[in-house]
Short mmCIF file of C-alpha atoms (C1' of nucleotides) in Angstrom, two decimals:
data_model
loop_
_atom_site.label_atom_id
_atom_site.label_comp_id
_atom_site.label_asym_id
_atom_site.label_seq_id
_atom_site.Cartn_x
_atom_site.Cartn_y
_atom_site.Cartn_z
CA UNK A 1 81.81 -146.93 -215.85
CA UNK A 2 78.66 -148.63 -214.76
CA UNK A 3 77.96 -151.86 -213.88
CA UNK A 4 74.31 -152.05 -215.68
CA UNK A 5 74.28 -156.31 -214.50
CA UNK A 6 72.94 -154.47 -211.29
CA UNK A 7 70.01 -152.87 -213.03
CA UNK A 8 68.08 -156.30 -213.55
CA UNK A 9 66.00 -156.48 -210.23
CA UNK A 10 65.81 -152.75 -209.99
CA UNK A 11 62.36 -150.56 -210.93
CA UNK A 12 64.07 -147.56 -211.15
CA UNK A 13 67.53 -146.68 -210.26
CA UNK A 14 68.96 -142.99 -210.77
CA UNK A 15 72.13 -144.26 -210.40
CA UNK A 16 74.56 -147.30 -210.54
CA UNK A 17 77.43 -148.16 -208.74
CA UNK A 18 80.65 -147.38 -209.91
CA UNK A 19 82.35 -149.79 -208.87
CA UNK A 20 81.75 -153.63 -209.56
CA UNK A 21 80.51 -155.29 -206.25
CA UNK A 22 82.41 -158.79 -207.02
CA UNK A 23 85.79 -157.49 -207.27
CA UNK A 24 86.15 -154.88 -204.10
CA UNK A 25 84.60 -157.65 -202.31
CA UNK A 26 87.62 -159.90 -203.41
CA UNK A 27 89.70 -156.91 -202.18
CA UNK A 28 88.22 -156.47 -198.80
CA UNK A 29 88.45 -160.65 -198.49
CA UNK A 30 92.93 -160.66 -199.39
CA UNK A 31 93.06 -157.62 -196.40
CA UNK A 32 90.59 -160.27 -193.97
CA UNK A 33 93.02 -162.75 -195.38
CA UNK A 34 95.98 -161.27 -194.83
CA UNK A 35 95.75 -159.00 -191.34
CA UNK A 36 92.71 -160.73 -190.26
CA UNK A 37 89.31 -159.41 -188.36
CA UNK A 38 90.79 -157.04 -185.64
CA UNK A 39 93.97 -156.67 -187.19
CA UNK A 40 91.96 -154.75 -190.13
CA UNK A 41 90.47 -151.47 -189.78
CA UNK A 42 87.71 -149.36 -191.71
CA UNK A 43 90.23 -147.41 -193.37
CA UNK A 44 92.49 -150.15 -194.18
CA UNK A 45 89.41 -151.43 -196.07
CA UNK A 46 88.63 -148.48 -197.48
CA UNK A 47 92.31 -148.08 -198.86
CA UNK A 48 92.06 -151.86 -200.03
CA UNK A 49 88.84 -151.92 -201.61
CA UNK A 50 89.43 -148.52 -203.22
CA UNK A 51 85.71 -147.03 -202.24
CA UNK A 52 84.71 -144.67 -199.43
CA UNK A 53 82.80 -145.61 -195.99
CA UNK A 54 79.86 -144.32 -197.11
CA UNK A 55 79.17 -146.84 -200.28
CA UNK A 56 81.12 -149.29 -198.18
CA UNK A 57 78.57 -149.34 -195.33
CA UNK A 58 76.06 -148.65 -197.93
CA UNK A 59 76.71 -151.76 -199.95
CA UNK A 60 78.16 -154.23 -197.54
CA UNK A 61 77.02 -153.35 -193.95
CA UNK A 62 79.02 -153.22 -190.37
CA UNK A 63 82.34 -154.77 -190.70
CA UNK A 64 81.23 -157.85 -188.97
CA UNK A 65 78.63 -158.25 -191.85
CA UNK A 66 81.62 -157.72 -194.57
CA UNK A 67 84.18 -160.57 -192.92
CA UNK A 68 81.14 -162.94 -193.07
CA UNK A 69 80.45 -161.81 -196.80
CA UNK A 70 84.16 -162.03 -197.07
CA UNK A 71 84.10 -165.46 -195.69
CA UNK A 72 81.66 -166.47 -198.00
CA UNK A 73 83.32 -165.26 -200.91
CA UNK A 74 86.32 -167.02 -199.84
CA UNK A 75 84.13 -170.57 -199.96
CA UNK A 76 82.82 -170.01 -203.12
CA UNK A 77 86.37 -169.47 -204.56
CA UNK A 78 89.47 -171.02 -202.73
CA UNK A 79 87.55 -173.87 -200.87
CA UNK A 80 85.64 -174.29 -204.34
CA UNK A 81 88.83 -175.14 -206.34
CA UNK A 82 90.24 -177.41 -203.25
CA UNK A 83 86.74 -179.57 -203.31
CA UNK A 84 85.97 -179.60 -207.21
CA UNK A 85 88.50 -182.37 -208.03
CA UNK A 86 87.71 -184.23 -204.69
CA UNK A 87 83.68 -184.67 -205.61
CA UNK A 88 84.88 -184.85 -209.45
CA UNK A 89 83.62 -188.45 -210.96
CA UNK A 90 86.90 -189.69 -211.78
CA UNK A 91 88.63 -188.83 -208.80
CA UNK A 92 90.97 -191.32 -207.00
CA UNK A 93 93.98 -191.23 -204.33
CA UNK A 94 95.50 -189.36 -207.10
CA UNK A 95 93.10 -186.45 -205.90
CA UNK A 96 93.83 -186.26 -202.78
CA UNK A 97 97.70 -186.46 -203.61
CA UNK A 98 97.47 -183.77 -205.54
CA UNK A 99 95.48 -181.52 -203.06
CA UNK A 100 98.21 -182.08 -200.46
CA UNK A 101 100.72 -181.03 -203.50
CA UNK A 102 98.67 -178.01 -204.62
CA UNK A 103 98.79 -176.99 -200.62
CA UNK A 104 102.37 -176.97 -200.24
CA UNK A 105 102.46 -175.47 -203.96
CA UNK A 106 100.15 -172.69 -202.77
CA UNK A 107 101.77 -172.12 -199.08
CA UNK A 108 105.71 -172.28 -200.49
CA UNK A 109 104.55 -169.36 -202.96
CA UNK A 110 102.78 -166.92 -200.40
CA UNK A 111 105.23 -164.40 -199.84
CA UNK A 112 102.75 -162.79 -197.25
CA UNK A 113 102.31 -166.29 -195.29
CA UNK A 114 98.28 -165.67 -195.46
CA UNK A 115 97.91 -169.84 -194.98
CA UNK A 116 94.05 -170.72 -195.13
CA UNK A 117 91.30 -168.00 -193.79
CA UNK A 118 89.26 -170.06 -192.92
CA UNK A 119 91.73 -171.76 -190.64
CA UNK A 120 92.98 -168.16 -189.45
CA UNK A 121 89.14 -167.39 -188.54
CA UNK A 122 88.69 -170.35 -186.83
CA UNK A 123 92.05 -169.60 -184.56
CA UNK A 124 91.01 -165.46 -184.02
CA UNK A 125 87.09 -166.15 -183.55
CA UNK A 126 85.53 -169.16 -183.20
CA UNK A 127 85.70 -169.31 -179.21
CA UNK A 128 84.38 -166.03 -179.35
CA UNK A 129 81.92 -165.80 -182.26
CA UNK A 130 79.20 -168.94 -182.11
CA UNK A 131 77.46 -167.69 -185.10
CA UNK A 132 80.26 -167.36 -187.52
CA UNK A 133 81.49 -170.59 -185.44
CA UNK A 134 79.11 -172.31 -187.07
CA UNK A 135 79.86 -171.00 -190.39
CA UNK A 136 83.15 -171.73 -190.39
CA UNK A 137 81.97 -175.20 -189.46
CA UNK A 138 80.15 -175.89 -192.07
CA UNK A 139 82.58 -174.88 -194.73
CA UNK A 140 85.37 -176.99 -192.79
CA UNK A 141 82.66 -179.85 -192.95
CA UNK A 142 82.00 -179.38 -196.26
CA UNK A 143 86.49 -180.33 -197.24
CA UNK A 144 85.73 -183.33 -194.55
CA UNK A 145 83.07 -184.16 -197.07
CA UNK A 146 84.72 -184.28 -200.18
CA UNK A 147 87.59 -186.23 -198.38
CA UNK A 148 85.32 -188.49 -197.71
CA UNK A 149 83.70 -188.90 -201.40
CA UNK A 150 87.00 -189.41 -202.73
CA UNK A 151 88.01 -191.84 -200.45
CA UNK A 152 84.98 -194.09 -200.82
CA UNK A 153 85.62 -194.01 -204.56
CA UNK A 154 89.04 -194.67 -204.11
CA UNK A 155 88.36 -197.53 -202.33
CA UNK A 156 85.84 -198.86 -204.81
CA UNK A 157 88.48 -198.93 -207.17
CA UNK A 158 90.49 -200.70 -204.82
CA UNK A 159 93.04 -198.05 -204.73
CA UNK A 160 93.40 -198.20 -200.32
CA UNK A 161 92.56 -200.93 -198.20
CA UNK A 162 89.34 -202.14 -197.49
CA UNK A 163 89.43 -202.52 -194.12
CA UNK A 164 90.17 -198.79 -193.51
CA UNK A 165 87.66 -196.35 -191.66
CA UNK A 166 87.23 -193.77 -193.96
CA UNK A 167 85.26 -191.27 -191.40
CA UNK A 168 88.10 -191.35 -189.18
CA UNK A 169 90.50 -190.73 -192.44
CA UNK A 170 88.48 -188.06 -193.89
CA UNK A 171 88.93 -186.10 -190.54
CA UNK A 172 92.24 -187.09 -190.23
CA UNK A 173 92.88 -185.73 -193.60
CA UNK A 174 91.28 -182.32 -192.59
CA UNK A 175 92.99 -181.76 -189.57
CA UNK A 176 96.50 -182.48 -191.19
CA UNK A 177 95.17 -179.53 -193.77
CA UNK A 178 95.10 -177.09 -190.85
CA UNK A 179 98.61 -178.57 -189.75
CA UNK A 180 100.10 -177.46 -192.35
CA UNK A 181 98.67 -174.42 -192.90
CA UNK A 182 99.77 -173.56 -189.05
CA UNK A 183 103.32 -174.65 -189.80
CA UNK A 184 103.57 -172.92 -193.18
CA UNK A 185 103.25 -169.80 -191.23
CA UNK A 186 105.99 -170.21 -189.14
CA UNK A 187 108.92 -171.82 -191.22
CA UNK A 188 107.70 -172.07 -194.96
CA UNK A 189 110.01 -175.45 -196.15
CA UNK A 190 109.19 -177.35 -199.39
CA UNK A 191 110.93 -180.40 -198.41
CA UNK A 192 109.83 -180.14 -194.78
CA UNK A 193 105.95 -179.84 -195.83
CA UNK A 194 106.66 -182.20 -198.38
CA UNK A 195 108.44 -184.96 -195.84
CA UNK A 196 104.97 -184.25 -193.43
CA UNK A 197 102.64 -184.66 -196.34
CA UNK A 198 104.35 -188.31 -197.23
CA UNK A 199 104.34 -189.18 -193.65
CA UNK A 200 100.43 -188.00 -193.71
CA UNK A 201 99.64 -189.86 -196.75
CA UNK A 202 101.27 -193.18 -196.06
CA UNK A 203 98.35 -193.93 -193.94
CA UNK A 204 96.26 -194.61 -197.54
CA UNK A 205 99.11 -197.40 -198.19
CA UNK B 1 101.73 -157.77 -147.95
CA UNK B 2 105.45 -157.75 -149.25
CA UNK B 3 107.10 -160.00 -151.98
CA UNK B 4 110.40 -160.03 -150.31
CA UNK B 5 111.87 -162.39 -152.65
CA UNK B 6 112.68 -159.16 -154.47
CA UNK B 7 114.49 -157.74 -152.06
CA UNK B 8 117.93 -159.36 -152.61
CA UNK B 9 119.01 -157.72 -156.11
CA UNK B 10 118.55 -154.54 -154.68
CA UNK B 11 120.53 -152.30 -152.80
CA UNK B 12 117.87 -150.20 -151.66
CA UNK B 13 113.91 -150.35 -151.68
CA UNK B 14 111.86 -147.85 -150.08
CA UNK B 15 108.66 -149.78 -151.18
CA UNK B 16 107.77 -153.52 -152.24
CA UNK B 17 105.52 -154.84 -154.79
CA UNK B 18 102.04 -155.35 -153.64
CA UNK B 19 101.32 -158.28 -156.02
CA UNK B 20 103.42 -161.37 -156.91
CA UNK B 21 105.30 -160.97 -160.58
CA UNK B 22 104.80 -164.52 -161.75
CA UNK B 23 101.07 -164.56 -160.42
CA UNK B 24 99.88 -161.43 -162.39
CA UNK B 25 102.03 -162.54 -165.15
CA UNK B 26 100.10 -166.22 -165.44
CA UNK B 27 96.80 -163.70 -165.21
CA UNK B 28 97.99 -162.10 -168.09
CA UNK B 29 99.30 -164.82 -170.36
CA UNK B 30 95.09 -166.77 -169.85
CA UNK B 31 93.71 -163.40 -170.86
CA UNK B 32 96.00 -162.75 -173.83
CA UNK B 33 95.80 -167.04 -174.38
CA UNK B 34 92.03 -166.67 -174.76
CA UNK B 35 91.45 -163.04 -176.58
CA UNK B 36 94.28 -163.09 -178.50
CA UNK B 37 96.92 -160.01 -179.05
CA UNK B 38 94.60 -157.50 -181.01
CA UNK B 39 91.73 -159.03 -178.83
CA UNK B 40 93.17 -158.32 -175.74
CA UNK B 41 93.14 -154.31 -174.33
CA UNK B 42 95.37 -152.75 -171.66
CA UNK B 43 92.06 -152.30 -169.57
CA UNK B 44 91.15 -156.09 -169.92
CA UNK B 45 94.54 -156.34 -168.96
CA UNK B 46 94.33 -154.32 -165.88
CA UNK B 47 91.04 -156.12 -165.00
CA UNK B 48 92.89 -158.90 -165.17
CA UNK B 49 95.60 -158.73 -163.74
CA UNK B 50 94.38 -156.99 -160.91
CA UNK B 51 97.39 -154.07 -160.76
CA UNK B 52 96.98 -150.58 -162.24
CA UNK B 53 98.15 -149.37 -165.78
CA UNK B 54 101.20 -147.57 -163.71
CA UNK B 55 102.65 -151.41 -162.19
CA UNK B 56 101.32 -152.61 -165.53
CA UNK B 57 104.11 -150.99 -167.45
CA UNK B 58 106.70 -150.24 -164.79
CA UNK B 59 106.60 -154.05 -164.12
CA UNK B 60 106.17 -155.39 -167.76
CA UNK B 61 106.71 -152.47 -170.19
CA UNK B 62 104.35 -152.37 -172.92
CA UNK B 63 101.78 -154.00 -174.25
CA UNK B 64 103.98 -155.97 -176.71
CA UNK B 65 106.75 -156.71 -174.17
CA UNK B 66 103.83 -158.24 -171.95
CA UNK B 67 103.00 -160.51 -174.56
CA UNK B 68 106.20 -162.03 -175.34
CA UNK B 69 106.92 -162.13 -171.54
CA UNK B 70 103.68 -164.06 -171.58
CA UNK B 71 104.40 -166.30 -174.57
CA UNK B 72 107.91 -167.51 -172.05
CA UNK B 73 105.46 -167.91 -169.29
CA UNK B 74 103.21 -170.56 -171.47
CA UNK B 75 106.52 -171.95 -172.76
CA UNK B 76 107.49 -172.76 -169.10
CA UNK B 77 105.06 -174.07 -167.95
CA UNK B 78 102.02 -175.69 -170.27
CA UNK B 79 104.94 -176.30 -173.23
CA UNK B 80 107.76 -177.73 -170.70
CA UNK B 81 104.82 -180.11 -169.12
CA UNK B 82 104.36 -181.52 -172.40
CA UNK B 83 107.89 -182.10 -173.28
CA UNK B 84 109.28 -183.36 -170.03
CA UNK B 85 108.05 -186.80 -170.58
CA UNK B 86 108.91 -187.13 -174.00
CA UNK B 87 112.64 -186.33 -173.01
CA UNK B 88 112.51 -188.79 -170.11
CA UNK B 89 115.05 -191.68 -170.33
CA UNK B 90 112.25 -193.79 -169.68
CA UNK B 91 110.42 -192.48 -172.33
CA UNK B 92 109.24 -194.46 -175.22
CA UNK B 93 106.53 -194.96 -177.88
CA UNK B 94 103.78 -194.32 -175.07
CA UNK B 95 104.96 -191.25 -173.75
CA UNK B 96 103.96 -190.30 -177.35
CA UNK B 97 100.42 -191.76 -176.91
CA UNK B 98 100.08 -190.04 -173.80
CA UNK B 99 101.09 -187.02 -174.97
CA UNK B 100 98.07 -187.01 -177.78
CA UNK B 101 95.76 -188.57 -175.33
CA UNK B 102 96.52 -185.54 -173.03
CA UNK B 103 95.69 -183.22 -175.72
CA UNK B 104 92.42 -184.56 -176.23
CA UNK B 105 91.88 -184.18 -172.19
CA UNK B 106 92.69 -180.61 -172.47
CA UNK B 107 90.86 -179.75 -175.23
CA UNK B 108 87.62 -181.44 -174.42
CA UNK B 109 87.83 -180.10 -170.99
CA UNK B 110 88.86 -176.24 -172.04
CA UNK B 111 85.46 -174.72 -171.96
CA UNK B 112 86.62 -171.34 -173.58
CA UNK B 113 88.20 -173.32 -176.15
CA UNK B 114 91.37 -171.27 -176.00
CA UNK B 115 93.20 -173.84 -177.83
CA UNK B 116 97.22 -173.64 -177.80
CA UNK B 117 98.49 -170.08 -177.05
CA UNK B 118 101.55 -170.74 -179.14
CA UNK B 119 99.04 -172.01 -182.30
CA UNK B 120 97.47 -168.95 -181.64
CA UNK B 121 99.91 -166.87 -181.84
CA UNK B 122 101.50 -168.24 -184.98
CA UNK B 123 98.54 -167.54 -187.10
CA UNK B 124 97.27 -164.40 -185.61
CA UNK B 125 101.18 -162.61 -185.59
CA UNK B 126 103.66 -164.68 -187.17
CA UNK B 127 103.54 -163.14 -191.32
CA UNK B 128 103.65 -159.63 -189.39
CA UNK B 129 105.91 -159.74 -186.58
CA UNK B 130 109.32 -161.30 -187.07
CA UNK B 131 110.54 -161.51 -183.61
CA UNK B 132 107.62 -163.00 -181.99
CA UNK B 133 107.81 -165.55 -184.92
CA UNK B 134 111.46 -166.57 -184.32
CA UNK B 135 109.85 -166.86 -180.70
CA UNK B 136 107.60 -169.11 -181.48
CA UNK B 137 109.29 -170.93 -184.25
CA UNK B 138 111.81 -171.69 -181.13
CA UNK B 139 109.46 -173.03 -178.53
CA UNK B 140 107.48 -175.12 -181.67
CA UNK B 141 111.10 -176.75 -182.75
CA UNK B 142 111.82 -177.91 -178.92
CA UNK B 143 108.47 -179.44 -179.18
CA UNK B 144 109.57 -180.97 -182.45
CA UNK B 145 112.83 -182.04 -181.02
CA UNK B 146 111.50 -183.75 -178.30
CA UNK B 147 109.22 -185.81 -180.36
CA UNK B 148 112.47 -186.70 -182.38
CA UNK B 149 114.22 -187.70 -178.93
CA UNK B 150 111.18 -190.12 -177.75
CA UNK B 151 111.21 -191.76 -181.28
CA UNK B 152 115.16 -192.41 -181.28
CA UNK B 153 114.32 -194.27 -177.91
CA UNK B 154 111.57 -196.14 -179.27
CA UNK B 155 113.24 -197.65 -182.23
CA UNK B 156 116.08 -198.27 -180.09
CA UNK B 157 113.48 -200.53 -178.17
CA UNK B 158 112.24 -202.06 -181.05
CA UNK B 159 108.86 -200.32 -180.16
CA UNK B 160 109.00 -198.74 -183.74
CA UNK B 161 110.04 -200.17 -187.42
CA UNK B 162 113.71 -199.25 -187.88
CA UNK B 163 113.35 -197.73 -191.28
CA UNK B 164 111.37 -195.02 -190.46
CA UNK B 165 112.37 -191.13 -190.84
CA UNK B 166 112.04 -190.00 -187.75
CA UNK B 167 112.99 -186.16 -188.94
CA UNK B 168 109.49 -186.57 -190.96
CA UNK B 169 107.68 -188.47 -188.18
CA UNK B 170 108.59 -185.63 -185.49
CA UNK B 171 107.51 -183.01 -188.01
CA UNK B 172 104.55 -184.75 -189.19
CA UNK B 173 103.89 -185.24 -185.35
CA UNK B 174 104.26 -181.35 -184.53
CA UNK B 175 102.23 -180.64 -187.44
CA UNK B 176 99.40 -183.05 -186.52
CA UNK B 177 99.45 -181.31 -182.85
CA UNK B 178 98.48 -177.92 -184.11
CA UNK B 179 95.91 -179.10 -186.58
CA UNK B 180 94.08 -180.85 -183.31
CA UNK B 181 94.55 -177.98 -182.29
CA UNK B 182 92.72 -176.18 -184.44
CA UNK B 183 89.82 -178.71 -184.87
CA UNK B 184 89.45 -178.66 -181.40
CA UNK B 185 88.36 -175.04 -181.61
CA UNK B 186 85.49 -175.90 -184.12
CA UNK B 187 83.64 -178.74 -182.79
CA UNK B 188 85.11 -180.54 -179.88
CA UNK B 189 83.66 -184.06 -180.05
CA UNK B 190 85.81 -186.52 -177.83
CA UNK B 191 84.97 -189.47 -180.01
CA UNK B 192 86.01 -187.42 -183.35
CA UNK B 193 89.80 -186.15 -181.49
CA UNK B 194 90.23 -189.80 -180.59
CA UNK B 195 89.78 -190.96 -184.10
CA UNK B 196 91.89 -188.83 -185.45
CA UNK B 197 94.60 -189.33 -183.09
CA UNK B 198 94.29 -193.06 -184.00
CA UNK B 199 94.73 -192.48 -187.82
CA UNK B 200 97.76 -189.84 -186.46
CA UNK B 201 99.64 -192.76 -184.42
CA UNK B 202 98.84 -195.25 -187.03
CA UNK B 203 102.38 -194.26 -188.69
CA UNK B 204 103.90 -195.43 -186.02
CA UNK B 205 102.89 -199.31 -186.74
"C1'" DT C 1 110.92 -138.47 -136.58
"C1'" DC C 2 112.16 -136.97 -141.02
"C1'" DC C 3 114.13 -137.95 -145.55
"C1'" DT C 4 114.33 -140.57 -149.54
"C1'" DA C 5 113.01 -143.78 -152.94
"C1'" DA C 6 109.79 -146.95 -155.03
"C1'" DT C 7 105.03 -148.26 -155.96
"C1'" DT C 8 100.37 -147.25 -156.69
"C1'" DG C 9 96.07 -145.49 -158.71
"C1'" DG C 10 93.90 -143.05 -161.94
"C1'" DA C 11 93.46 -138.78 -164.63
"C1'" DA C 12 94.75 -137.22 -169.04
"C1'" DC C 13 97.04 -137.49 -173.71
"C1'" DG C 14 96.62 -137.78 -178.78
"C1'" DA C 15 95.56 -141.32 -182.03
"C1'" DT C 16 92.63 -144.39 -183.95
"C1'" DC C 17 88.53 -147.21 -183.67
"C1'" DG C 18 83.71 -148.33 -186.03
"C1'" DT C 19 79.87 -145.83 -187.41
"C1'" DT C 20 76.72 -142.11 -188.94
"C1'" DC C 21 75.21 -138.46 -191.68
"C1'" DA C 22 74.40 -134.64 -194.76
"C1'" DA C 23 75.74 -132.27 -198.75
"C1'" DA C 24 77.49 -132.83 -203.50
"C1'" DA C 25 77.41 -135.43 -207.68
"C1'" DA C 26 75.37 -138.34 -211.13
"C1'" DA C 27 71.88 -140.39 -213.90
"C1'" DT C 28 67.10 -141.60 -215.11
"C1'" DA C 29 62.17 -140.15 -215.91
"C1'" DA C 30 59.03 -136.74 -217.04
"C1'" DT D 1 65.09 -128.61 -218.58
"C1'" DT D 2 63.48 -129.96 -214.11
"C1'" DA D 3 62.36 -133.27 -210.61
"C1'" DT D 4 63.58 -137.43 -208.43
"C1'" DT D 5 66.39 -140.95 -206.73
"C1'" DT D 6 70.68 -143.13 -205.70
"C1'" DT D 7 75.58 -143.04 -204.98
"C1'" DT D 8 79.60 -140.85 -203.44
"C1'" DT D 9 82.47 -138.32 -200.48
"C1'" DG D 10 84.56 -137.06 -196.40
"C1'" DA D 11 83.73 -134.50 -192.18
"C1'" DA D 12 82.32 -135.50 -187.65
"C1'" DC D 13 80.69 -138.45 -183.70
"C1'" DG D 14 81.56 -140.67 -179.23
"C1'" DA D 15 84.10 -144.60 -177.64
"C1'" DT D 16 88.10 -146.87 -176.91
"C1'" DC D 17 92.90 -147.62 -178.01
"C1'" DG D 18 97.97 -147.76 -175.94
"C1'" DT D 19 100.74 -144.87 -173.34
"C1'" DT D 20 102.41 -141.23 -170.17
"C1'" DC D 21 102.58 -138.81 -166.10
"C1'" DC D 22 102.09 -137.22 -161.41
"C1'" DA D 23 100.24 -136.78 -156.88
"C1'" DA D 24 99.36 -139.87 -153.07
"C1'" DT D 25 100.94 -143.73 -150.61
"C1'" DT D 26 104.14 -146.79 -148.49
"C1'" DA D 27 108.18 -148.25 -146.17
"C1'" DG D 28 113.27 -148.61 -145.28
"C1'" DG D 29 117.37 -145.79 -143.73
"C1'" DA D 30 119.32 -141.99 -141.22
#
DNA sequence: TCCTAATTGGAACGATCGTTCAAAAAATAA
DNA sequence: TTATTTTTTGAACGATCGTTCCAATTAGGA
């Protein structure tokens, strides 16, 4: 079972990996997820990702240098799908609706009460990690972003009022997205998320 | 140097405690506030707290009973100072303002950006450790409750429309605290909080 | 003063931490 | 086949983890 995709940008190579980069990095990111940075160990990793210390420090680094690969991955996926139908063309009010729905969708059906990594990460290291601080940062900026795309659009359609300051909302928006994710953790209620996110969006009336 | 305050529950004392119980304790809550449970050793603890590993756990038990002794701490004090004036008979749609524009003091002012040690503590233990959730999930719902209190006194003044849900408004209230809360751990901008807080209290026109 | 009881400080415990490393295994090139 | 190169495996490293324990210290009671 070799992954042969790796042999493009290799002169010679006696030998591939067995194991297919991509998906043990999608294992090592759920543990992150899930326990987070200290909470993990090596060896939990190792159990998780299903590949020993040697090709995992091989292949990935230090552990620090996994979470931030792990973080990464995370963006490209999970923050990826959230943002998509925010930037999308035809996106409206009805975009932003439906990201708020998706959330409580998304927290209501996590049995293990992960909420958001990136929020977790921000909670466990930001005060004490500047660099991926700033990582972290960016990604968060880049949801703040989209927010904002969507609500200029949805006010050229004429969907929210005009006299509305749509910095201030697209922030606003983001920090009601951590919110929830906090109080999803602690007491995981459909119609109580629900009742927050209709309080939360009634500021676009 | 002799805390004699201890001295009336006991029968008999050969020896007093050197240090005062509810001074090391506050020590110990700022550490664990700022590192975090897993971030937090018994020898940054002892550093501290400025008593040996022997008072340590004679006084407090272990590390886990410290912790939760320290989450009561931060409930009675930094929690109740929040709460008191939204319970106040006087209390009324401003206590609420003041209780946001506080936040935004604290925050901008908290140079380790420690955030809220009950936020904290929800996302880093909460899916793992029942009991300290159930903790927290108490201290977060008399937080929630006294939101609920100032709002029946400010429709009750008029200060608010009457056909509000003030269930939703206190949760979307509590739930807009802890996402400031996080937020404020990314990038701390004074001018960002405040505009946020605006959209936040905006509901309440 | 001596006895007794509680506190204190720190040595020591086994377990686990993140990391390194060298030998075994695998696969290509010659 | 042999030589070469990479990956894999897991033993082993020193450091640190949370916790226990005990001798030394302190102070009230007899």
């Amino acid at each position: 079972m070799c992954y042969l995709s790796y042999r493009i940008n290799l002169v010679k190579m006696a030998r591939y990996k067995e194991f297919n980069q991509e998906e043990v990095l999608e294992k090592a990111m759920k543990t992150f997820w899930r326990y987070g940075y200290e909470g993990t160990s090596i060896q939990n990793l190792v159990d998780n990702m299903g590949i020993s210390r040697g090709s995992l420090y091989d292949t990935f680094g230090d552990k620090r240098s996994l979470f931030q690969k792990a973080i990464a991955h995370y963006d490209r996926t999970v923050i990826r799908q959230l943002i998509l139908p925010l930037e999308a063309e035809a996106a409206s009010k009805n975009a932003i609706f439906d990201c708020f729905d998706s959330l409580i969708n998304r927290a209501v059906s996590d049995r293990d009460r992960k909420g958001c990594f990136l929020t977790n990460t921000v909670v466990e290291l930001c005060p004490h990690d500047s660099e991926t601080a700033s990582q972290i940062a960016q990604n968060i900026k880049r949801v703040e972003k989209a927010f904002h795309k969507a609500l200029i659009k949805a006010k050229d359609r004429g969907e929210i009022k005009a006299d509305l300051d749509l910095e201030a909302l697209a922030s606003f928006l983001t920090s009601s997205l951590q919110g929830l994710r906090v109080i999803s953790k602690i007491h995981c209620d459909r119609q109580m998320l629900a009742d927050i996110v209709k309080v939360t969006l009634s500021v676009l009336d």
